[in-house]
Amino acid sequence: MQTQLLDAKEPESIRKAARILQNGGLVGIPTETVYGLAANALNGAAVAGIFTAKSRPMDNPLIVHISQFDQIDGLVREVPDAARKLAERFWPGPLTIILPKGNCIPDEVSAGLDTVAIRFPSHPVAQAVIDAAGVPLAAPSANLSGHPSPTTAAHVMDDMDGRIEAVLDGGPCAVGVESTVVTLAAEPPRLLRPGGVTLEQLREVLGDVEMDQAVLNPLPEGQQAASPGMKYKHYSPKANVVILDGSLEHYIDYVNTHAKPGVAALCYNGENDALSVPAICYGGERDCGEQARELFDALRELDDVLHAETVYARCPEPKGVGLAVYNRLIRAAGFEVISLG
Ligand code: AMP
Ligand code: MG
């Protein structure tokens, strides 16, 4: 299959993408979080194609994307007050809400669960495509399963060329990590995945919100994941990533002591000058928004540009959006963290 790269600024590109989706095909689309791999959410066969294209395990459910709040009716059994409050404050935006699912949701979308994940993205291209297709779109991140999520159309082409009908190029993603996932099917509501909407912000609206233990910890052997996606190794470059938790001074010291061919660093802006190994910077030390935007591109560069075997990474502060950065990086590192004291 030839994958068309479409310029999202051209109105004809949006119409083309919509036609492909209406006909049961797959299109990579920009959203404010990461690029999504979209299919008609109401067409089980089309949705099944997403799993094949990504090599995604069938038991990992997808997020359904809408372009107007009212579109949620029918997709879920009911819309509780808590969902309305969240939508009022954070939609359109990088927040996914899990609710008991409505009858029209195919099993392929929910992976057999009795709940469904819904998001109203703020990206104008994502909204335009959903509007033009006239159906909600199921869309996981548009990477091969296990690879870092794509934050540019070029990343999507790297993983999906020849596997899907088209990619809409809408430029780099503004948030850079996948949406915050909160379930309202639990009491109290629970954060399953941190993202651009922070735990602190969710608590401002909902009061009590628990953080699922899988946000910061590996899932204990044999335990069922509240969010199936959390049990898979994620966001991993080929290189072996190790997080070094400690001061900059200790970090520089550790990296330079362990320097040898194949070792690389994933550090904050400006820190590379003091290191004696090749380095990729992923934002300013105090700017977790920038770290979120740059992390996945940095993980890809460690493989594709530096061909690193071992990567020593600076440890993000797990607060605000930094919690999302930390959550992705510890998964990329397979939870390997060395404390520098
Ligand atoms: P992705 O679409 O690649 O960003 O992944 C979607 C994430 O949301 C995965 O971690 C899924 O496991 C999670 N998810 C989707 N639907 C549900 C659901 N009904 N219940 C729990 N987690 C879900
Ligand atoms: Mg994903």
GROMACS .gro file of C-alpha atoms and ligand atoms in nm:
model
  365
    1MET     CA    1   0.000   0.000   0.000
    2GLN     CA    2   0.123   0.349  -0.088
    3THR     CA    3   0.085   0.591   0.207
    4GLN     CA    4  -0.010   0.943   0.093
    5LEU     CA    5   0.141   1.233   0.287
    6LEU     CA    6  -0.125   1.508   0.287
    7ASP     CA    7  -0.075   1.873   0.380
    8ALA     CA    8  -0.339   1.954   0.643
    9LYS     CA    9  -0.346   2.319   0.535
   10GLU     CA   10  -0.515   2.215   0.207
   11PRO     CA   11  -0.894   2.179   0.246
   12GLU     CA   12  -0.884   1.900  -0.015
   13SER     CA   13  -0.655   1.700   0.219
   14ILE     CA   14  -0.920   1.705   0.493
   15ARG     CA   15  -1.186   1.587   0.246
   16LYS     CA   16  -0.956   1.311   0.121
   17ALA     CA   17  -0.882   1.193   0.476
   18ALA     CA   18  -1.253   1.195   0.558
   19ARG     CA   19  -1.335   0.984   0.251
   20ILE     CA   20  -1.070   0.727   0.343
   21LEU     CA   21  -1.211   0.705   0.697
   22GLN     CA   22  -1.570   0.673   0.573
   23ASN     CA   23  -1.457   0.385   0.351
   24GLY     CA   24  -1.307   0.196   0.646
   25GLY     CA   25  -0.944   0.305   0.590
   26LEU     CA   26  -0.678   0.437   0.830
   27VAL     CA   27  -0.532   0.789   0.846
   28GLY     CA   28  -0.258   0.933   1.069
   29ILE     CA   29  -0.389   1.262   1.208
   30PRO     CA   30  -0.232   1.539   1.416
   31THR     CA   31  -0.374   1.610   1.761
   32GLU     CA   32  -0.242   1.844   2.032
   33THR     CA   33  -0.103   1.544   2.227
   34VAL     CA   34   0.062   1.311   1.971
   35TYR     CA   35  -0.030   1.192   1.620
   36GLY     CA   36  -0.321   0.947   1.622
   37LEU     CA   37  -0.392   0.651   1.394
   38ALA     CA   38  -0.759   0.704   1.316
   39ALA     CA   39  -1.042   0.479   1.198
   40ASN     CA   40  -1.422   0.507   1.209
   41ALA     CA   41  -1.492   0.415   1.574
   42LEU     CA   42  -1.832   0.266   1.486
   43ASN     CA   43  -1.687   0.024   1.228
   44GLY     CA   44  -1.537  -0.281   1.405
   45ALA     CA   45  -1.355  -0.407   1.094
   46ALA     CA   46  -1.192  -0.067   1.034
   47VAL     CA   47  -1.088  -0.050   1.400
   48ALA     CA   48  -0.941  -0.402   1.378
   49GLY     CA   49  -0.713  -0.263   1.103
   50ILE     CA   50  -0.554  -0.026   1.356
   51PHE     CA   51  -0.435  -0.319   1.567
   52THR     CA   52  -0.284  -0.488   1.261
   53ALA     CA   53  -0.110  -0.171   1.137
   54LYS     CA   54   0.040  -0.100   1.481
   55SER     CA   55   0.099  -0.465   1.582
   56ARG     CA   56  -0.096  -0.364   1.893
   57PRO     CA   57  -0.216  -0.637   2.132
   58MET     CA   58  -0.594  -0.676   2.084
   59ASP     CA   59  -0.659  -0.646   2.459
   60ASN     CA   60  -0.544  -0.282   2.469
   61PRO     CA   61  -0.851  -0.058   2.416
   62LEU     CA   62  -0.861   0.261   2.207
   63ILE     CA   63  -0.970   0.618   2.275
   64VAL     CA   64  -1.275   0.748   2.083
   65HIS     CA   65  -1.234   1.107   1.958
   66ILE     CA   66  -1.527   1.346   1.916
   67SER     CA   67  -1.552   1.702   1.783
   68GLN     CA   68  -1.854   1.827   1.979
   69PHE     CA   69  -1.953   1.754   2.335
   70ASP     CA   70  -2.300   1.625   2.236
   71GLN     CA   71  -2.142   1.350   2.027
   72ILE     CA   72  -2.073   1.168   2.356
   73ASP     CA   73  -2.445   1.082   2.387
   74GLY     CA   74  -2.491   0.722   2.282
   75LEU     CA   75  -2.118   0.643   2.300
   76VAL     CA   76  -2.152   0.609   2.681
   77ARG     CA   77  -2.439   0.477   2.894
   78GLU     CA   78  -2.487   0.810   3.069
   79VAL     CA   79  -2.300   1.134   3.119
   80PRO     CA   80  -2.254   1.189   3.494
   81ASP     CA   81  -2.212   1.536   3.646
   82ALA     CA   82  -1.842   1.473   3.703
   83ALA     CA   83  -1.792   1.418   3.328
   84ARG     CA   84  -1.979   1.741   3.248
   85LYS     CA   85  -1.762   1.934   3.492
   86LEU     CA   86  -1.441   1.789   3.345
   87ALA     CA   87  -1.560   1.860   2.991
   88GLU     CA   88  -1.651   2.218   3.078
   89ARG     CA   89  -1.305   2.285   3.219
   90PHE     CA   90  -1.074   2.075   2.998
   91TRP     CA   91  -1.247   1.999   2.666
   92PRO     CA   92  -1.149   2.042   2.398
   93GLY     CA   93  -0.806   1.938   2.525
   94PRO     CA   94  -0.564   1.663   2.633
   95LEU     CA   95  -0.799   1.477   2.871
   96THR     CA   96  -0.953   1.132   2.815
   97ILE     CA   97  -1.252   1.033   3.029
   98ILE     CA   98  -1.348   0.668   3.084
   99LEU     CA   99  -1.718   0.586   3.133
  100PRO     CA  100  -1.946   0.281   3.103
  101LYS     CA  101  -1.983   0.223   2.730
  102GLY     CA  102  -2.291   0.260   2.510
  103ASN     CA  103  -2.426  -0.013   2.283
  104CYS     CA  104  -2.282   0.125   1.958
  105ILE     CA  105  -1.919   0.079   2.067
  106PRO     CA  106  -1.770  -0.222   1.886
  107ASP     CA  107  -1.578  -0.473   2.100
  108GLU     CA  108  -1.264  -0.395   1.899
  109VAL     CA  109  -1.262  -0.041   2.046
  110SER     CA  110  -1.313  -0.135   2.410
  111ALA     CA  111  -1.117  -0.462   2.390
  112GLY     CA  112  -1.409  -0.639   2.555
  113LEU     CA  113  -1.424  -0.405   2.860
  114ASP     CA  114  -1.761  -0.258   2.962
  115THR     CA  115  -1.616   0.094   2.958
  116VAL     CA  116  -1.501   0.327   2.681
  117ALA     CA  117  -1.245   0.610   2.670
  118ILE     CA  118  -1.362   0.941   2.516
  119ARG     CA  119  -1.167   1.254   2.422
  120PHE     CA  120  -1.253   1.584   2.252
  121PRO     CA  121  -0.920   1.704   2.105
  122SER     CA  122  -0.846   2.075   2.063
  123HIS     CA  123  -0.633   2.044   1.748
  124PRO     CA  124  -0.822   2.219   1.465
  125VAL     CA  125  -0.715   1.955   1.210
  126ALA     CA  126  -0.834   1.668   1.431
  127GLN     CA  127  -1.167   1.847   1.477
  128ALA     CA  128  -1.199   1.920   1.104
  129VAL     CA  129  -1.137   1.554   1.012
  130ILE     CA  130  -1.391   1.424   1.266
  131ASP     CA  131  -1.646   1.681   1.141
  132ALA     CA  132  -1.583   1.594   0.777
  133ALA     CA  133  -1.595   1.218   0.837
  134GLY     CA  134  -1.920   1.265   1.031
  135VAL     CA  135  -1.833   0.984   1.277
  136PRO     CA  136  -1.631   0.958   1.599
  137LEU     CA  137  -1.275   0.833   1.538
  138ALA     CA  138  -1.094   0.564   1.734
  139ALA     CA  139  -0.730   0.667   1.744
  140PRO     CA  140  -0.437   0.533   1.944
  141SER     CA  141  -0.095   0.688   1.898
  142ALA     CA  142   0.026   0.637   1.539
  143ASN     CA  143   0.347   0.449   1.625
  144LEU     CA  144   0.433   0.082   1.598
  145SER     CA  145   0.340  -0.075   1.929
  146GLY     CA  146   0.627  -0.031   2.176
  147HIS     CA  147   0.796   0.254   1.986
  148PRO     CA  148   0.798   0.611   2.116
  149SER     CA  149   0.475   0.794   2.023
  150PRO     CA  150   0.496   1.017   1.712
  151THR     CA  151   0.497   1.395   1.756
  152THR     CA  152   0.555   1.482   1.389
  153ALA     CA  153   0.420   1.352   1.058
  154ALA     CA  154   0.773   1.231   0.977
  155HIS     CA  155   0.767   1.006   1.288
  156VAL     CA  156   0.436   0.860   1.166
  157MET     CA  157   0.581   0.795   0.820
  158ASP     CA  158   0.886   0.627   0.978
  159ASP     CA  159   0.659   0.373   1.151
  160MET     CA  160   0.351   0.350   0.925
  161ASP     CA  161   0.468   0.403   0.565
  162GLY     CA  162   0.309   0.129   0.355
  163ARG     CA  163   0.074   0.020   0.637
  164ILE     CA  164  -0.198   0.290   0.620
  165GLU     CA  165  -0.371   0.492   0.349
  166ALA     CA  166  -0.258   0.844   0.446
  167VAL     CA  167  -0.094   1.076   0.697
  168LEU     CA  168  -0.214   1.434   0.745
  169ASP     CA  169   0.079   1.663   0.821
  170GLY     CA  170  -0.031   1.930   1.069
  171GLY     CA  171   0.313   2.016   1.208
  172PRO     CA  172   0.461   1.921   1.547
  173CYS     CA  173   0.231   1.845   1.843
  174ALA     CA  174   0.192   2.116   2.109
  175VAL     CA  175   0.172   1.891   2.417
  176GLY     CA  176   0.395   1.606   2.299
  177VAL     CA  177   0.279   1.328   2.536
  178GLU     CA  178  -0.045   1.130   2.518
  179SER     CA  179  -0.361   1.253   2.690
  180THR     CA  180  -0.428   1.233   3.061
  181VAL     CA  181  -0.659   0.933   3.123
  182VAL     CA  182  -0.903   0.949   3.416
  183THR     CA  183  -1.168   0.689   3.489
  184LEU     CA  184  -1.505   0.791   3.627
  185ALA     CA  185  -1.605   0.424   3.636
  186ALA     CA  186  -1.422   0.402   3.973
  187GLU     CA  187  -1.507   0.567   4.303
  188PRO     CA  188  -1.322   0.793   4.371
  189PRO     CA  189  -1.216   0.881   4.015
  190ARG     CA  190  -0.871   0.749   3.933
  191LEU     CA  191  -0.584   0.882   3.722
  192LEU     CA  192  -0.469   0.597   3.496
  193ARG     CA  193  -0.223   0.792   3.283
  194PRO     CA  194  -0.075   1.139   3.350
  195GLY     CA  195  -0.064   1.392   3.063
  196GLY     CA  196  -0.110   1.758   2.975
  197VAL     CA  197  -0.402   1.798   3.218
  198THR     CA  198  -0.238   1.751   3.558
  199LEU     CA  199  -0.348   1.552   3.863
  200GLU     CA  200  -0.357   1.881   4.056
  201GLN     CA  201  -0.600   2.028   3.797
  202LEU     CA  202  -0.825   1.719   3.808
  203ARG     CA  203  -0.844   1.750   4.187
  204GLU     CA  204  -0.948   2.116   4.157
  205VAL     CA  205  -1.258   2.002   3.966
  206LEU     CA  206  -1.336   1.661   4.118
  207GLY     CA  207  -1.197   1.686   4.471
  208ASP     CA  208  -1.070   1.339   4.550
  209VAL     CA  209  -0.878   1.172   4.263
  210GLU     CA  210  -0.659   0.868   4.327
  211MET     CA  211  -0.345   0.801   4.131
  212ASP     CA  212  -0.329   0.442   4.004
  213GLN     CA  213  -0.017   0.270   4.135
  214ALA     CA  214   0.082   0.174   3.779
  215VAL     CA  215   0.151   0.543   3.703
  216LEU     CA  216   0.480   0.527   3.891
  217ASN     CA  217   0.544   0.156   3.950
  218PRO     CA  218   0.579  -0.157   3.741
  219LEU     CA  219   0.268  -0.374   3.756
  220PRO     CA  220   0.320  -0.656   4.009
  221GLU     CA  221   0.341  -1.001   3.845
  222GLY     CA  222  -0.003  -1.151   3.782
  223GLN     CA  223  -0.199  -0.833   3.866
  224GLN     CA  224  -0.459  -0.704   3.621
  225ALA     CA  225  -0.399  -0.350   3.489
  226ALA     CA  226  -0.677  -0.092   3.541
  227SER     CA  227  -0.564   0.046   3.205
  228PRO     CA  228  -0.442  -0.241   2.986
  229GLY     CA  229  -0.191  -0.013   2.809
  230MET     CA  230   0.007   0.024   3.129
  231LYS     CA  231   0.120  -0.337   3.136
  232TYR     CA  232   0.313  -0.316   2.810
  233LYS     CA  233   0.669  -0.197   2.769
  234HIS     CA  234   0.621   0.141   2.614
  235TYR     CA  235   0.791   0.432   2.451
  236SER     CA  236   1.111   0.235   2.421
  237PRO     CA  237   1.397   0.322   2.197
  238LYS     CA  238   1.624   0.030   2.104
  239ALA     CA  239   1.887   0.169   2.340
  240ASN     CA  240   1.893   0.061   2.704
  241VAL     CA  241   1.779   0.371   2.896
  242VAL     CA  242   1.883   0.422   3.259
  243ILE     CA  243   1.752   0.714   3.466
  244LEU     CA  244   2.004   0.879   3.699
  245ASP     CA  245   1.828   1.045   3.994
  246GLY     CA  246   2.042   1.312   4.157
  247SER     CA  247   2.198   1.657   4.121
  248LEU     CA  248   2.345   1.783   3.793
  249GLU     CA  249   2.691   1.765   3.946
  250HIS     CA  250   2.648   1.396   4.037
  251TYR     CA  251   2.492   1.325   3.695
  252ILE     CA  252   2.787   1.476   3.505
  253ASP     CA  253   3.029   1.291   3.727
  254TYR     CA  254   2.852   0.954   3.678
  255VAL     CA  255   2.816   0.989   3.300
  256ASN     CA  256   3.176   1.099   3.245
  257THR     CA  257   3.306   0.815   3.464
  258HIS     CA  258   3.103   0.564   3.261
  259ALA     CA  259   3.185   0.712   2.919
  260LYS     CA  260   3.269   0.459   2.647
  261PRO     CA  261   3.164   0.400   2.284
  262GLY     CA  262   2.787   0.336   2.262
  263VAL     CA  263   2.706   0.544   2.572
  264ALA     CA  264   2.495   0.858   2.525
  265ALA     CA  265   2.319   1.111   2.745
  266LEU     CA  266   1.961   1.241   2.757
  267CYS     CA  267   1.997   1.567   2.944
  268TYR     CA  268   1.847   1.913   2.981
  269ASN     CA  269   1.936   2.207   2.754
  270GLY     CA  270   2.291   2.332   2.796
  271GLU     CA  271   2.410   2.040   3.011
  272ASN     CA  272   2.569   1.860   2.715
  273ASP     CA  273   2.877   2.088   2.721
  274ALA     CA  274   2.997   1.930   3.044
  275LEU     CA  275   2.953   1.572   2.918
  276SER     CA  276   3.216   1.363   2.742
  277VAL     CA  277   2.959   1.145   2.557
  278PRO     CA  278   2.721   1.236   2.270
  279ALA     CA  279   2.403   1.389   2.412
  280ILE     CA  280   2.048   1.480   2.316
  281CYS     CA  281   1.881   1.758   2.514
  282TYR     CA  282   1.510   1.734   2.590
  283GLY     CA  283   1.414   2.079   2.713
  284GLY     CA  284   1.499   2.315   2.995
  285GLU     CA  285   1.547   2.171   3.346
  286ARG     CA  286   1.264   2.384   3.483
  287ASP     CA  287   1.036   2.364   3.178
  288CYS     CA  288   0.839   2.038   3.198
  289GLY     CA  289   0.610   2.152   2.914
  290GLU     CA  290   0.914   2.168   2.686
  291GLN     CA  291   1.039   1.832   2.817
  292ALA     CA  292   0.700   1.678   2.731
  293ARG     CA  293   0.714   1.827   2.379
  294GLU     CA  294   1.066   1.702   2.312
  295LEU     CA  295   1.091   1.368   2.493
  296PHE     CA  296   0.963   1.133   2.221
  297ASP     CA  297   1.162   1.301   1.944
  298ALA     CA  298   1.471   1.278   2.167
  299LEU     CA  299   1.412   0.905   2.226
  300ARG     CA  300   1.389   0.848   1.849
  301GLU     CA  301   1.709   1.050   1.787
  302LEU     CA  302   1.903   0.842   2.040
  303ASP     CA  303   1.840   0.542   1.812
  304ASP     CA  304   1.835   0.695   1.466
  305VAL     CA  305   2.106   0.964   1.497
  306LEU     CA  306   2.334   0.853   1.781
  307HIS     CA  307   2.278   0.475   1.752
  308ALA     CA  308   2.322   0.466   2.128
  309GLU     CA  309   2.344   0.135   2.318
  310THR     CA  310   2.319   0.277   2.670
  311VAL     CA  311   2.155   0.609   2.752
  312TYR     CA  312   2.189   0.788   3.087
  313ALA     CA  313   1.887   1.014   3.134
  314ARG     CA  314   1.829   1.307   3.368
  315CYS     CA  315   1.537   1.241   3.603
  316PRO     CA  316   1.227   1.461   3.553
  317GLU     CA  317   1.050   1.601   3.857
  318PRO     CA  318   0.723   1.406   3.890
  319LYS     CA  319   0.498   1.710   3.947
  320GLY     CA  320   0.249   1.884   3.718
  321VAL     CA  321   0.316   1.793   3.355
  322GLY     CA  322   0.652   1.657   3.481
  323LEU     CA  323   0.457   1.357   3.618
  324ALA     CA  324   0.367   1.265   3.258
  325VAL     CA  325   0.730   1.307   3.146
  326TYR     CA  326   0.850   1.091   3.436
  327ASN     CA  327   0.582   0.826   3.366
  328ARG     CA  328   0.691   0.793   2.998
  329LEU     CA  329   1.062   0.800   3.073
  330ILE     CA  330   1.053   0.533   3.347
  331ARG     CA  331   0.868   0.305   3.103
  332ALA     CA  332   1.127   0.378   2.832
  333ALA     CA  333   1.386   0.284   3.098
  334GLY     CA  334   1.203  -0.036   3.196
  335PHE     CA  335   1.187   0.120   3.551
  336GLU     CA  336   1.567   0.121   3.583
  337VAL     CA  337   1.654   0.417   3.808
  338ILE     CA  338   1.992   0.465   3.975
  339SER     CA  339   1.988   0.694   4.277
  340LEU     CA  340   2.303   0.907   4.286
  341GLY     CA  341   2.244   1.001   4.651
  342AMP     P1  342  -0.316   0.525   2.318
  342AMP     O1  343  -0.443   0.529   2.239
  342AMP     O2  344  -0.205   0.455   2.249
  342AMP     O3  345  -0.282   0.659   2.370
  342AMP     O4  346  -0.355   0.436   2.443
  342AMP     C1  347  -0.480   0.452   2.507
  342AMP     C2  348  -0.462   0.428   2.654
  342AMP     O5  349  -0.590   0.437   2.719
  342AMP     C3  350  -0.409   0.288   2.681
  342AMP     O6  351  -0.321   0.292   2.790
  342AMP     C4  352  -0.537   0.211   2.712
  342AMP     O7  353  -0.510   0.097   2.788
  342AMP     C5  354  -0.619   0.316   2.786
  342AMP     N1  355  -0.764   0.289   2.775
  342AMP     C6  356  -0.841   0.301   2.667
  342AMP     N2  357  -0.968   0.262   2.694
  342AMP     C7  358  -0.969   0.223   2.824
  342AMP     C8  359  -1.069   0.172   2.911
  342AMP     N3  360  -1.194   0.152   2.870
  342AMP     N4  361  -1.035   0.143   3.037
  342AMP     C9  362  -0.907   0.162   3.081
  342AMP     N5  363  -0.807   0.211   3.002
  342AMP    C10  364  -0.838   0.241   2.876
  343MG      MG  365   0.015   0.456   2.238
   0.00000   0.00000   0.00000
